[in-house]
């Protein structure tokens, strides 16, 4: 048995991390992709806790940027970017529950070069907005890259490791329909490299069925997604989805074999960091028997902070603690 047996998903999930039926959500089965996280679209699939779903995702540009000559400002129809598969309804999910999503695998699909990154005017961590600054917009540019499990061919000189992850996933808010570009307590566009194969991500359910969305897969990304665009790829991502009753969480949490992580999404960035560390300490107190001030001390001395994105409408940061300090 893998480490999943000792995870929150394995110990508290309805399916106890045991695999159920297998499903395939193809492009054809998905039909129309979605650009908001919300409760108003009909589910494309209904599954039971423990079921496994292989999902065919589009890249963040919906496949519109086919060559390096296809500038985003010319071929994209804003705000219809970051297309999402789903929603997937989970049997028995109710507000107050937690959806547990184990990422089993993530592989690029489609013709090469499958990877796309870009410099987009008025967008990115090191550019000024023409709405508020006199600076000229950055020169627009597209870069295409071959992406396989053997690596990301950045150039003839540099091949980077293939370190895939899901940029955007989460559950529907209870009432709002929110752009898939925005991260928050429900998940969304966190662009957090730890949302990767081998991790379990936990989401607080807001409505009946959970309504799970997923998309925006990446071949890799550095901390911060600095220019605003990672190595965007169309992909087949396989997830196992379980349901946890009686575990109340305020936002997204993540677990791997080695560490636990709490995610905060907000602006300014220090608020996202505070939210993440605050929930990490809450988790240490509630589930690992720490006294609050002791958890605060330990987070100060041994906590780690991951920057997911520093470019989206809200920034996402993940505060983590190694499990070896929690035993």
PDB file of C-alpha atoms in Angstrom:
ATOM      1  CA  UNK A   1       0.000   0.000   0.000  1.00  0.00           C
ATOM      2  CA  UNK A   2       1.294   3.486  -0.846  1.00  0.00           C
ATOM      3  CA  UNK A   3       1.582   6.462   1.491  1.00  0.00           C
ATOM      4  CA  UNK A   4      -1.998   7.351   0.538  1.00  0.00           C
ATOM      5  CA  UNK A   5      -3.212   4.903   3.177  1.00  0.00           C
ATOM      6  CA  UNK A   6      -1.867   7.241   5.870  1.00  0.00           C
ATOM      7  CA  UNK A   7      -3.004  10.474   4.190  1.00  0.00           C
ATOM      8  CA  UNK A   8      -6.095  12.386   5.264  1.00  0.00           C
ATOM      9  CA  UNK A   9      -7.721  11.017   2.116  1.00  0.00           C
ATOM     10  CA  UNK A  10      -6.795   7.452   3.084  1.00  0.00           C
ATOM     11  CA  UNK A  11      -7.772   7.734   6.730  1.00  0.00           C
ATOM     12  CA  UNK A  12     -10.928   9.826   6.421  1.00  0.00           C
ATOM     13  CA  UNK A  13     -12.165   9.577   2.843  1.00  0.00           C
ATOM     14  CA  UNK A  14     -15.375   7.751   2.048  1.00  0.00           C
ATOM     15  CA  UNK A  15     -13.421   5.432  -0.279  1.00  0.00           C
ATOM     16  CA  UNK A  16     -10.333   5.332   1.987  1.00  0.00           C
ATOM     17  CA  UNK A  17      -8.114   5.969  -1.085  1.00  0.00           C
ATOM     18  CA  UNK A  18      -9.361   2.797  -2.787  1.00  0.00           C
ATOM     19  CA  UNK A  19      -9.910   3.196  -6.529  1.00  0.00           C
ATOM     20  CA  UNK A  20     -13.437   2.950  -7.859  1.00  0.00           C
ATOM     21  CA  UNK A  21     -14.683   3.027 -11.422  1.00  0.00           C
ATOM     22  CA  UNK A  22     -12.545   4.561 -14.181  1.00  0.00           C
ATOM     23  CA  UNK A  23     -13.904   7.301 -16.464  1.00  0.00           C
ATOM     24  CA  UNK A  24     -12.578   9.222 -19.479  1.00  0.00           C
ATOM     25  CA  UNK A  25     -13.555  12.862 -20.001  1.00  0.00           C
ATOM     26  CA  UNK A  26     -12.520  13.479 -23.614  1.00  0.00           C
ATOM     27  CA  UNK A  27     -12.783  16.745 -25.534  1.00  0.00           C
ATOM     28  CA  UNK A  28     -15.867  15.381 -27.259  1.00  0.00           C
ATOM     29  CA  UNK A  29     -17.497  14.355 -23.984  1.00  0.00           C
ATOM     30  CA  UNK A  30     -16.683  17.734 -22.421  1.00  0.00           C
ATOM     31  CA  UNK A  31     -18.256  19.702 -25.246  1.00  0.00           C
ATOM     32  CA  UNK A  32     -18.193  23.372 -24.249  1.00  0.00           C
ATOM     33  CA  UNK A  33     -15.354  24.315 -21.907  1.00  0.00           C
ATOM     34  CA  UNK A  34     -15.993  26.769 -19.080  1.00  0.00           C
ATOM     35  CA  UNK A  35     -14.362  30.086 -18.194  1.00  0.00           C
ATOM     36  CA  UNK A  36     -15.882  30.576 -14.747  1.00  0.00           C
ATOM     37  CA  UNK A  37     -16.072  28.546 -11.555  1.00  0.00           C
ATOM     38  CA  UNK A  38     -19.712  28.551 -10.544  1.00  0.00           C
ATOM     39  CA  UNK A  39     -22.780  26.482  -9.654  1.00  0.00           C
ATOM     40  CA  UNK A  40     -24.855  27.121 -12.772  1.00  0.00           C
ATOM     41  CA  UNK A  41     -23.462  24.769 -15.438  1.00  0.00           C
ATOM     42  CA  UNK A  42     -24.818  21.235 -15.686  1.00  0.00           C
ATOM     43  CA  UNK A  43     -22.354  18.497 -14.704  1.00  0.00           C
ATOM     44  CA  UNK A  44     -20.651  16.745 -17.612  1.00  0.00           C
ATOM     45  CA  UNK A  45     -20.094  13.684 -15.439  1.00  0.00           C
ATOM     46  CA  UNK A  46     -21.297  12.222 -12.154  1.00  0.00           C
ATOM     47  CA  UNK A  47     -18.961   9.966 -10.197  1.00  0.00           C
ATOM     48  CA  UNK A  48     -18.784   8.133  -6.871  1.00  0.00           C
ATOM     49  CA  UNK A  49     -16.118   8.790  -4.229  1.00  0.00           C
ATOM     50  CA  UNK A  50     -12.951   6.941  -5.156  1.00  0.00           C
ATOM     51  CA  UNK A  51     -13.563   7.041  -8.900  1.00  0.00           C
ATOM     52  CA  UNK A  52     -10.698   7.833 -11.277  1.00  0.00           C
ATOM     53  CA  UNK A  53     -11.118  10.273 -14.163  1.00  0.00           C
ATOM     54  CA  UNK A  54      -8.725  10.807 -17.092  1.00  0.00           C
ATOM     55  CA  UNK A  55      -9.374  14.342 -18.363  1.00  0.00           C
ATOM     56  CA  UNK A  56      -8.347  15.795 -21.728  1.00  0.00           C
ATOM     57  CA  UNK A  57      -7.549  19.460 -21.041  1.00  0.00           C
ATOM     58  CA  UNK A  58      -6.814  22.312 -23.426  1.00  0.00           C
ATOM     59  CA  UNK A  59      -3.941  24.699 -22.810  1.00  0.00           C
ATOM     60  CA  UNK A  60      -4.602  28.097 -21.248  1.00  0.00           C
ATOM     61  CA  UNK A  61      -4.996  29.621 -24.724  1.00  0.00           C
ATOM     62  CA  UNK A  62      -7.577  27.047 -25.782  1.00  0.00           C
ATOM     63  CA  UNK A  63      -5.200  25.936 -28.533  1.00  0.00           C
ATOM     64  CA  UNK A  64      -5.452  29.295 -30.338  1.00  0.00           C
ATOM     65  CA  UNK A  65      -1.694  30.032 -30.176  1.00  0.00           C
ATOM     66  CA  UNK A  66      -0.483  27.458 -32.694  1.00  0.00           C
ATOM     67  CA  UNK A  67       2.770  29.073 -33.854  1.00  0.00           C
ATOM     68  CA  UNK A  68       5.184  31.738 -32.666  1.00  0.00           C
ATOM     69  CA  UNK A  69       3.509  34.139 -35.121  1.00  0.00           C
ATOM     70  CA  UNK A  70       0.132  33.824 -33.357  1.00  0.00           C
ATOM     71  CA  UNK A  71       0.346  36.762 -30.974  1.00  0.00           C
ATOM     72  CA  UNK A  72      -2.137  36.491 -28.069  1.00  0.00           C
ATOM     73  CA  UNK A  73      -3.481  40.003 -28.668  1.00  0.00           C
ATOM     74  CA  UNK A  74      -4.466  38.916 -32.181  1.00  0.00           C
ATOM     75  CA  UNK A  75      -5.812  35.383 -31.680  1.00  0.00           C
ATOM     76  CA  UNK A  76      -7.363  35.357 -28.199  1.00  0.00           C
ATOM     77  CA  UNK A  77     -10.911  36.415 -27.378  1.00  0.00           C
ATOM     78  CA  UNK A  78     -10.583  37.887 -23.911  1.00  0.00           C
ATOM     79  CA  UNK A  79     -11.833  37.068 -21.326  1.00  0.00           C
ATOM     80  CA  UNK A  80     -12.388  33.582 -22.787  1.00  0.00           C
ATOM     81  CA  UNK A  81      -9.058  32.091 -21.736  1.00  0.00           C
ATOM     82  CA  UNK A  82      -8.027  29.399 -19.250  1.00  0.00           C
ATOM     83  CA  UNK A  83     -10.714  26.887 -20.337  1.00  0.00           C
ATOM     84  CA  UNK A  84     -11.824  24.396 -17.697  1.00  0.00           C
ATOM     85  CA  UNK A  85     -13.154  20.865 -17.896  1.00  0.00           C
ATOM     86  CA  UNK A  86     -16.140  19.994 -15.758  1.00  0.00           C
ATOM     87  CA  UNK A  87     -18.036  20.429 -13.657  1.00  0.00           C
ATOM     88  CA  UNK A  88     -17.800  16.891 -12.299  1.00  0.00           C
ATOM     89  CA  UNK A  89     -20.392  16.125  -9.631  1.00  0.00           C
ATOM     90  CA  UNK A  90     -19.400  13.786  -6.789  1.00  0.00           C
ATOM     91  CA  UNK A  91     -22.089  11.602  -5.255  1.00  0.00           C
ATOM     92  CA  UNK A  92     -22.878  12.533  -1.645  1.00  0.00           C
ATOM     93  CA  UNK A  93     -20.896  15.793  -1.566  1.00  0.00           C
ATOM     94  CA  UNK A  94     -22.571  18.471   0.549  1.00  0.00           C
ATOM     95  CA  UNK A  95     -21.611  21.946   1.729  1.00  0.00           C
ATOM     96  CA  UNK A  96     -19.196  21.556   4.638  1.00  0.00           C
ATOM     97  CA  UNK A  97     -17.526  18.431   3.226  1.00  0.00           C
ATOM     98  CA  UNK A  98     -14.090  18.276   1.622  1.00  0.00           C
ATOM     99  CA  UNK A  99     -13.235  17.027  -1.850  1.00  0.00           C
ATOM    100  CA  UNK A 100      -9.894  15.177  -1.970  1.00  0.00           C
ATOM    101  CA  UNK A 101      -8.198  15.056  -5.380  1.00  0.00           C
ATOM    102  CA  UNK A 102      -5.175  12.814  -5.884  1.00  0.00           C
ATOM    103  CA  UNK A 103      -3.206  13.665  -9.031  1.00  0.00           C
ATOM    104  CA  UNK A 104      -2.106  10.317 -10.446  1.00  0.00           C
ATOM    105  CA  UNK A 105      -0.467  11.400 -13.701  1.00  0.00           C
ATOM    106  CA  UNK A 106      -0.149  14.281 -16.157  1.00  0.00           C
ATOM    107  CA  UNK A 107       1.058  13.811 -19.739  1.00  0.00           C
ATOM    108  CA  UNK A 108       1.247  16.250 -22.675  1.00  0.00           C
ATOM    109  CA  UNK A 109      -0.965  15.462 -25.643  1.00  0.00           C
ATOM    110  CA  UNK A 110      -1.330  16.693 -29.182  1.00  0.00           C
ATOM    111  CA  UNK A 111       1.279  17.649 -31.766  1.00  0.00           C
ATOM    112  CA  UNK A 112       4.684  19.066 -30.867  1.00  0.00           C
ATOM    113  CA  UNK A 113       5.816  21.655 -29.973  1.00  0.00           C
ATOM    114  CA  UNK A 114       3.132  21.208 -27.308  1.00  0.00           C
ATOM    115  CA  UNK A 115       4.423  23.886 -24.917  1.00  0.00           C
ATOM    116  CA  UNK A 116       3.658  27.598 -25.205  1.00  0.00           C
ATOM    117  CA  UNK A 117       4.776  30.617 -23.222  1.00  0.00           C
ATOM    118  CA  UNK A 118       4.364  34.283 -24.080  1.00  0.00           C
ATOM    119  CA  UNK A 119       5.029  37.888 -23.179  1.00  0.00           C
ATOM    120  CA  UNK A 120       1.699  39.720 -23.207  1.00  0.00           C
ATOM    121  CA  UNK A 121       1.318  43.536 -23.016  1.00  0.00           C
ATOM    122  CA  UNK A 122       0.098  44.837 -19.644  1.00  0.00           C
ATOM    123  CA  UNK A 123       0.499  41.390 -18.079  1.00  0.00           C
ATOM    124  CA  UNK A 124       3.252  39.826 -15.985  1.00  0.00           C
ATOM    125  CA  UNK A 125       5.222  40.281 -12.788  1.00  0.00           C
ATOM    126  CA  UNK A 126       7.691  42.831 -14.153  1.00  0.00           C
ATOM    127  CA  UNK A 127       5.512  45.037 -16.362  1.00  0.00           C
ATOM    128  CA  UNK A 128       3.493  48.166 -15.726  1.00  0.00           C
ATOM    129  CA  UNK A 129      -0.145  48.509 -16.701  1.00  0.00           C
ATOM    130  CA  UNK A 130      -0.963  51.103 -19.356  1.00  0.00           C
ATOM    131  CA  UNK A 131      -4.011  51.941 -17.231  1.00  0.00           C
ATOM    132  CA  UNK A 132      -1.823  53.382 -14.480  1.00  0.00           C
ATOM    133  CA  UNK A 133       1.658  54.013 -15.950  1.00  0.00           C
ATOM    134  CA  UNK A 134       3.198  55.955 -18.836  1.00  0.00           C
ATOM    135  CA  UNK A 135       5.571  53.119 -19.709  1.00  0.00           C
ATOM    136  CA  UNK A 136       5.257  51.628 -23.187  1.00  0.00           C
ATOM    137  CA  UNK A 137       3.833  48.076 -23.183  1.00  0.00           C
ATOM    138  CA  UNK A 138       6.322  45.211 -23.294  1.00  0.00           C
ATOM    139  CA  UNK A 139       7.011  43.816 -26.762  1.00  0.00           C
ATOM    140  CA  UNK A 140       4.683  40.878 -27.420  1.00  0.00           C
ATOM    141  CA  UNK A 141       6.331  37.533 -28.109  1.00  0.00           C
ATOM    142  CA  UNK A 142       5.425  33.831 -28.254  1.00  0.00           C
ATOM    143  CA  UNK A 143       7.830  30.976 -27.549  1.00  0.00           C
ATOM    144  CA  UNK A 144       6.970  27.374 -28.471  1.00  0.00           C
ATOM    145  CA  UNK A 145       8.702  24.399 -26.844  1.00  0.00           C
ATOM    146  CA  UNK A 146       8.737  20.643 -27.312  1.00  0.00           C
ATOM    147  CA  UNK A 147       7.444  19.044 -24.106  1.00  0.00           C
ATOM    148  CA  UNK A 148       7.754  15.323 -23.348  1.00  0.00           C
ATOM    149  CA  UNK A 149       8.322  13.306 -20.161  1.00  0.00           C
ATOM    150  CA  UNK A 150      12.027  13.443 -21.104  1.00  0.00           C
ATOM    151  CA  UNK A 151      12.149  17.215 -20.718  1.00  0.00           C
ATOM    152  CA  UNK A 152      11.129  20.678 -21.859  1.00  0.00           C
ATOM    153  CA  UNK A 153      13.277  21.825 -24.785  1.00  0.00           C
ATOM    154  CA  UNK A 154      13.652  25.483 -23.865  1.00  0.00           C
ATOM    155  CA  UNK A 155      16.254  26.047 -26.586  1.00  0.00           C
ATOM    156  CA  UNK A 156      18.922  24.177 -28.520  1.00  0.00           C
ATOM    157  CA  UNK A 157      21.203  24.817 -25.545  1.00  0.00           C
ATOM    158  CA  UNK A 158      18.855  24.233 -22.601  1.00  0.00           C
ATOM    159  CA  UNK A 159      16.552  21.322 -21.798  1.00  0.00           C
ATOM    160  CA  UNK A 160      14.662  21.736 -18.536  1.00  0.00           C
ATOM    161  CA  UNK A 161      13.241  18.868 -16.445  1.00  0.00           C
ATOM    162  CA  UNK A 162       9.625  17.904 -17.105  1.00  0.00           C
ATOM    163  CA  UNK A 163       7.906  18.842 -13.830  1.00  0.00           C
ATOM    164  CA  UNK A 164       4.195  18.923 -14.711  1.00  0.00           C
ATOM    165  CA  UNK A 165       1.384  20.266 -12.576  1.00  0.00           C
ATOM    166  CA  UNK A 166      -2.193  21.510 -12.808  1.00  0.00           C
ATOM    167  CA  UNK A 167      -2.405  25.298 -12.825  1.00  0.00           C
ATOM    168  CA  UNK A 168      -6.145  25.567 -12.168  1.00  0.00           C
ATOM    169  CA  UNK A 169      -8.441  23.218 -10.266  1.00  0.00           C
ATOM    170  CA  UNK A 170     -11.078  23.513  -7.591  1.00  0.00           C
ATOM    171  CA  UNK A 171     -14.739  23.394  -6.676  1.00  0.00           C
ATOM    172  CA  UNK A 172     -17.669  25.681  -7.388  1.00  0.00           C
ATOM    173  CA  UNK A 173     -18.418  28.579  -5.055  1.00  0.00           C
ATOM    174  CA  UNK A 174     -21.891  28.395  -3.513  1.00  0.00           C
ATOM    175  CA  UNK A 175     -23.340  31.440  -5.285  1.00  0.00           C
ATOM    176  CA  UNK A 176     -20.800  33.350  -7.373  1.00  0.00           C
ATOM    177  CA  UNK A 177     -19.578  32.590 -10.881  1.00  0.00           C
ATOM    178  CA  UNK A 178     -15.919  33.668 -10.805  1.00  0.00           C
ATOM    179  CA  UNK A 179     -13.421  33.891 -13.679  1.00  0.00           C
ATOM    180  CA  UNK A 180     -11.171  30.853 -14.034  1.00  0.00           C
ATOM    181  CA  UNK A 181      -8.238  33.305 -13.909  1.00  0.00           C
ATOM    182  CA  UNK A 182      -8.912  34.041 -10.219  1.00  0.00           C
ATOM    183  CA  UNK A 183      -7.726  31.880  -7.284  1.00  0.00           C
ATOM    184  CA  UNK A 184      -9.398  31.882  -3.861  1.00  0.00           C
ATOM    185  CA  UNK A 185     -10.644  29.610  -1.060  1.00  0.00           C
ATOM    186  CA  UNK A 186     -12.279  27.246  -3.609  1.00  0.00           C
ATOM    187  CA  UNK A 187      -9.036  26.725  -5.559  1.00  0.00           C
ATOM    188  CA  UNK A 188      -9.041  28.136  -9.073  1.00  0.00           C
ATOM    189  CA  UNK A 189      -5.995  29.578 -10.844  1.00  0.00           C
ATOM    190  CA  UNK A 190      -3.409  29.025  -8.104  1.00  0.00           C
ATOM    191  CA  UNK A 191      -0.550  28.125 -10.497  1.00  0.00           C
ATOM    192  CA  UNK A 192       1.083  26.243  -7.621  1.00  0.00           C
ATOM    193  CA  UNK A 193       3.755  23.778  -8.831  1.00  0.00           C
ATOM    194  CA  UNK A 194       3.008  21.448  -5.900  1.00  0.00           C
ATOM    195  CA  UNK A 195      -0.398  20.595  -7.436  1.00  0.00           C
ATOM    196  CA  UNK A 196       1.475  17.828  -9.204  1.00  0.00           C
ATOM    197  CA  UNK A 197       1.409  14.058  -9.683  1.00  0.00           C
ATOM    198  CA  UNK A 198       1.776  12.427  -6.283  1.00  0.00           C
ATOM    199  CA  UNK A 199      -0.072  15.144  -4.356  1.00  0.00           C
ATOM    200  CA  UNK A 200      -3.547  15.173  -2.808  1.00  0.00           C
ATOM    201  CA  UNK A 201      -5.329  18.527  -2.884  1.00  0.00           C
ATOM    202  CA  UNK A 202      -8.219  19.243  -0.516  1.00  0.00           C
ATOM    203  CA  UNK A 203     -11.049  21.667  -1.339  1.00  0.00           C
ATOM    204  CA  UNK A 204     -13.909  22.885   0.908  1.00  0.00           C
ATOM    205  CA  UNK A 205     -17.188  21.886  -0.752  1.00  0.00           C
ATOM    206  CA  UNK A 206     -19.610  24.806  -1.160  1.00  0.00           C
ATOM    207  CA  UNK A 207     -22.570  23.203  -2.915  1.00  0.00           C
ATOM    208  CA  UNK A 208     -24.235  19.833  -3.413  1.00  0.00           C
ATOM    209  CA  UNK A 209     -22.159  17.613  -5.689  1.00  0.00           C
ATOM    210  CA  UNK A 210     -19.002  19.666  -5.175  1.00  0.00           C
ATOM    211  CA  UNK A 211     -18.827  20.588  -8.879  1.00  0.00           C
ATOM    212  CA  UNK A 212     -15.139  19.973  -9.583  1.00  0.00           C
ATOM    213  CA  UNK A 213     -13.345  21.885 -12.376  1.00  0.00           C
ATOM    214  CA  UNK A 214      -9.844  21.305 -13.790  1.00  0.00           C
ATOM    215  CA  UNK A 215      -7.651  22.745 -16.570  1.00  0.00           C
ATOM    216  CA  UNK A 216      -4.589  24.879 -17.368  1.00  0.00           C
ATOM    217  CA  UNK A 217      -1.903  22.177 -17.187  1.00  0.00           C
ATOM    218  CA  UNK A 218       1.773  23.127 -17.250  1.00  0.00           C
ATOM    219  CA  UNK A 219       4.933  21.301 -18.316  1.00  0.00           C
ATOM    220  CA  UNK A 220       6.829  23.234 -15.668  1.00  0.00           C
ATOM    221  CA  UNK A 221       7.060  26.669 -14.038  1.00  0.00           C
ATOM    222  CA  UNK A 222       9.439  28.603 -11.828  1.00  0.00           C
ATOM    223  CA  UNK A 223       8.235  30.105  -8.553  1.00  0.00           C
ATOM    224  CA  UNK A 224       5.974  33.083  -9.212  1.00  0.00           C
ATOM    225  CA  UNK A 225       5.090  32.371 -12.878  1.00  0.00           C
ATOM    226  CA  UNK A 226       7.058  35.556 -13.453  1.00  0.00           C
ATOM    227  CA  UNK A 227       5.982  36.631 -16.950  1.00  0.00           C
ATOM    228  CA  UNK A 228       2.458  35.380 -16.279  1.00  0.00           C
ATOM    229  CA  UNK A 229       2.634  32.367 -18.602  1.00  0.00           C
ATOM    230  CA  UNK A 230       4.170  29.021 -17.652  1.00  0.00           C
ATOM    231  CA  UNK A 231       4.929  26.215 -20.117  1.00  0.00           C
ATOM    232  CA  UNK A 232       1.276  25.870 -21.074  1.00  0.00           C
ATOM    233  CA  UNK A 233       0.333  22.453 -22.486  1.00  0.00           C
ATOM    234  CA  UNK A 234      -2.729  20.500 -23.550  1.00  0.00           C
ATOM    235  CA  UNK A 235      -2.673  17.392 -21.407  1.00  0.00           C
ATOM    236  CA  UNK A 236      -4.294  14.225 -20.221  1.00  0.00           C
ATOM    237  CA  UNK A 237      -4.429  14.481 -16.443  1.00  0.00           C
ATOM    238  CA  UNK A 238      -5.670  11.557 -14.371  1.00  0.00           C
ATOM    239  CA  UNK A 239      -7.155  12.218 -10.934  1.00  0.00           C
ATOM    240  CA  UNK A 240      -8.714  10.080  -8.222  1.00  0.00           C
ATOM    241  CA  UNK A 241     -11.470  11.939  -6.364  1.00  0.00           C
ATOM    242  CA  UNK A 242     -12.637  11.082  -2.844  1.00  0.00           C
ATOM    243  CA  UNK A 243     -15.005  12.730  -0.370  1.00  0.00           C
ATOM    244  CA  UNK A 244     -14.287  13.535   3.279  1.00  0.00           C
ATOM    245  CA  UNK A 245     -17.071  14.057   5.801  1.00  0.00           C
ATOM    246  CA  UNK A 246     -16.629  15.840   9.124  1.00  0.00           C
ATOM    247  CA  UNK A 247     -13.466  17.766   8.269  1.00  0.00           C
ATOM    248  CA  UNK A 248     -13.980  21.521   8.062  1.00  0.00           C
ATOM    249  CA  UNK A 249     -11.293  23.556   6.252  1.00  0.00           C
ATOM    250  CA  UNK A 250     -11.382  27.266   5.332  1.00  0.00           C
ATOM    251  CA  UNK A 251      -9.498  26.961   2.046  1.00  0.00           C
ATOM    252  CA  UNK A 252      -7.237  24.794  -0.066  1.00  0.00           C
ATOM    253  CA  UNK A 253      -4.871  22.327   1.574  1.00  0.00           C
ATOM    254  CA  UNK A 254      -2.365  19.970  -0.008  1.00  0.00           C
ATOM    255  CA  UNK A 255      -0.549  16.845   1.111  1.00  0.00           C
ATOM    256  CA  UNK A 256       2.314  14.773  -0.266  1.00  0.00           C
ATOM    257  CA  UNK A 257       4.232  11.862   1.163  1.00  0.00           C
ATOM    258  CA  UNK A 258       6.693  14.301   2.754  1.00  0.00           C
ATOM    259  CA  UNK A 259       4.817  17.467   3.730  1.00  0.00           C
ATOM    260  CA  UNK A 260       1.519  19.231   4.321  1.00  0.00           C
ATOM    261  CA  UNK A 261       0.716  22.641   2.833  1.00  0.00           C
ATOM    262  CA  UNK A 262      -1.957  25.306   3.275  1.00  0.00           C
ATOM    263  CA  UNK A 263      -2.658  27.748   0.443  1.00  0.00           C
ATOM    264  CA  UNK A 264      -3.550  31.426   0.709  1.00  0.00           C
ATOM    265  CA  UNK A 265      -4.748  33.535  -2.237  1.00  0.00           C
ATOM    266  CA  UNK A 266      -4.978  37.311  -1.836  1.00  0.00           C
ATOM    267  CA  UNK A 267      -3.430  40.684  -2.607  1.00  0.00           C
ATOM    268  CA  UNK A 268      -1.142  42.041  -1.304  1.00  0.00           C
ATOM    269  CA  UNK A 269       1.240  39.098  -1.310  1.00  0.00           C
ATOM    270  CA  UNK A 270       1.951  39.328   2.423  1.00  0.00           C
ATOM    271  CA  UNK A 271      -1.741  38.709   3.121  1.00  0.00           C
ATOM    272  CA  UNK A 272      -1.612  35.539   0.993  1.00  0.00           C
ATOM    273  CA  UNK A 273       1.432  34.447   3.004  1.00  0.00           C
ATOM    274  CA  UNK A 274      -0.282  35.230   6.313  1.00  0.00           C
ATOM    275  CA  UNK A 275      -3.420  33.328   5.272  1.00  0.00           C
ATOM    276  CA  UNK A 276      -1.362  30.297   4.261  1.00  0.00           C
ATOM    277  CA  UNK A 277       0.701  30.217   7.466  1.00  0.00           C
ATOM    278  CA  UNK A 278      -2.378  30.867   9.580  1.00  0.00           C
ATOM    279  CA  UNK A 279      -4.152  27.851   8.155  1.00  0.00           C
ATOM    280  CA  UNK A 280      -1.027  25.703   8.372  1.00  0.00           C
ATOM    281  CA  UNK A 281      -0.847  26.471  12.093  1.00  0.00           C
ATOM    282  CA  UNK A 282      -4.563  25.769  12.441  1.00  0.00           C
ATOM    283  CA  UNK A 283      -4.023  22.374  10.765  1.00  0.00           C
ATOM    284  CA  UNK A 284      -1.087  21.565  13.055  1.00  0.00           C
ATOM    285  CA  UNK A 285      -3.200  22.376  16.114  1.00  0.00           C
ATOM    286  CA  UNK A 286      -6.378  20.574  15.056  1.00  0.00           C
ATOM    287  CA  UNK A 287      -4.923  17.387  13.579  1.00  0.00           C
ATOM    288  CA  UNK A 288      -1.400  17.001  14.950  1.00  0.00           C
ATOM    289  CA  UNK A 289      -1.842  17.920  18.610  1.00  0.00           C
ATOM    290  CA  UNK A 290       0.243  21.103  18.728  1.00  0.00           C
ATOM    291  CA  UNK A 291      -0.471  23.947  21.092  1.00  0.00           C
ATOM    292  CA  UNK A 292      -0.927  27.104  18.999  1.00  0.00           C
ATOM    293  CA  UNK A 293       2.125  29.003  20.201  1.00  0.00           C
ATOM    294  CA  UNK A 294       4.288  25.892  19.760  1.00  0.00           C
ATOM    295  CA  UNK A 295       3.012  25.509  16.188  1.00  0.00           C
ATOM    296  CA  UNK A 296       3.777  29.210  15.616  1.00  0.00           C
ATOM    297  CA  UNK A 297       7.336  28.679  16.848  1.00  0.00           C
ATOM    298  CA  UNK A 298       7.825  25.615  14.646  1.00  0.00           C
ATOM    299  CA  UNK A 299       6.390  27.318  11.551  1.00  0.00           C
ATOM    300  CA  UNK A 300       8.805  30.191  12.180  1.00  0.00           C
ATOM    301  CA  UNK A 301      11.821  27.897  12.351  1.00  0.00           C
ATOM    302  CA  UNK A 302      10.930  25.120   9.889  1.00  0.00           C
ATOM    303  CA  UNK A 303       8.095  26.375   7.652  1.00  0.00           C
ATOM    304  CA  UNK A 304       8.597  26.783   3.916  1.00  0.00           C
ATOM    305  CA  UNK A 305       6.823  29.213   1.592  1.00  0.00           C
ATOM    306  CA  UNK A 306       6.115  28.480  -2.079  1.00  0.00           C
ATOM    307  CA  UNK A 307       5.089  31.284  -4.438  1.00  0.00           C
ATOM    308  CA  UNK A 308       2.539  29.951  -6.906  1.00  0.00           C
ATOM    309  CA  UNK A 309       1.729  33.030  -8.940  1.00  0.00           C
ATOM    310  CA  UNK A 310       2.485  36.729  -8.507  1.00  0.00           C
ATOM    311  CA  UNK A 311       0.637  37.890 -11.613  1.00  0.00           C
ATOM    312  CA  UNK A 312      -3.044  36.958 -11.344  1.00  0.00           C
ATOM    313  CA  UNK A 313      -5.886  39.029  -9.822  1.00  0.00           C
ATOM    314  CA  UNK A 314      -4.929  37.360  -6.524  1.00  0.00           C
ATOM    315  CA  UNK A 315      -1.532  35.905  -5.634  1.00  0.00           C
ATOM    316  CA  UNK A 316      -1.284  32.309  -4.380  1.00  0.00           C
ATOM    317  CA  UNK A 317       1.259  31.152  -1.797  1.00  0.00           C
ATOM    318  CA  UNK A 318       1.633  27.804  -0.074  1.00  0.00           C
ATOM    319  CA  UNK A 319       2.992  27.393   3.486  1.00  0.00           C
ATOM    320  CA  UNK A 320       4.314  23.912   4.211  1.00  0.00           C
ATOM    321  CA  UNK A 321       5.718  21.770   7.017  1.00  0.00           C
ATOM    322  CA  UNK A 322       7.624  18.507   6.695  1.00  0.00           C
ATOM    323  CA  UNK A 323       5.722  15.552   8.115  1.00  0.00           C
ATOM    324  CA  UNK A 324       8.784  14.301   9.958  1.00  0.00           C
ATOM    325  CA  UNK A 325       8.326  17.236  12.365  1.00  0.00           C
ATOM    326  CA  UNK A 326       4.648  16.423  12.908  1.00  0.00           C
ATOM    327  CA  UNK A 327       4.913  12.796  13.998  1.00  0.00           C
TER     328      UNK A 327
END
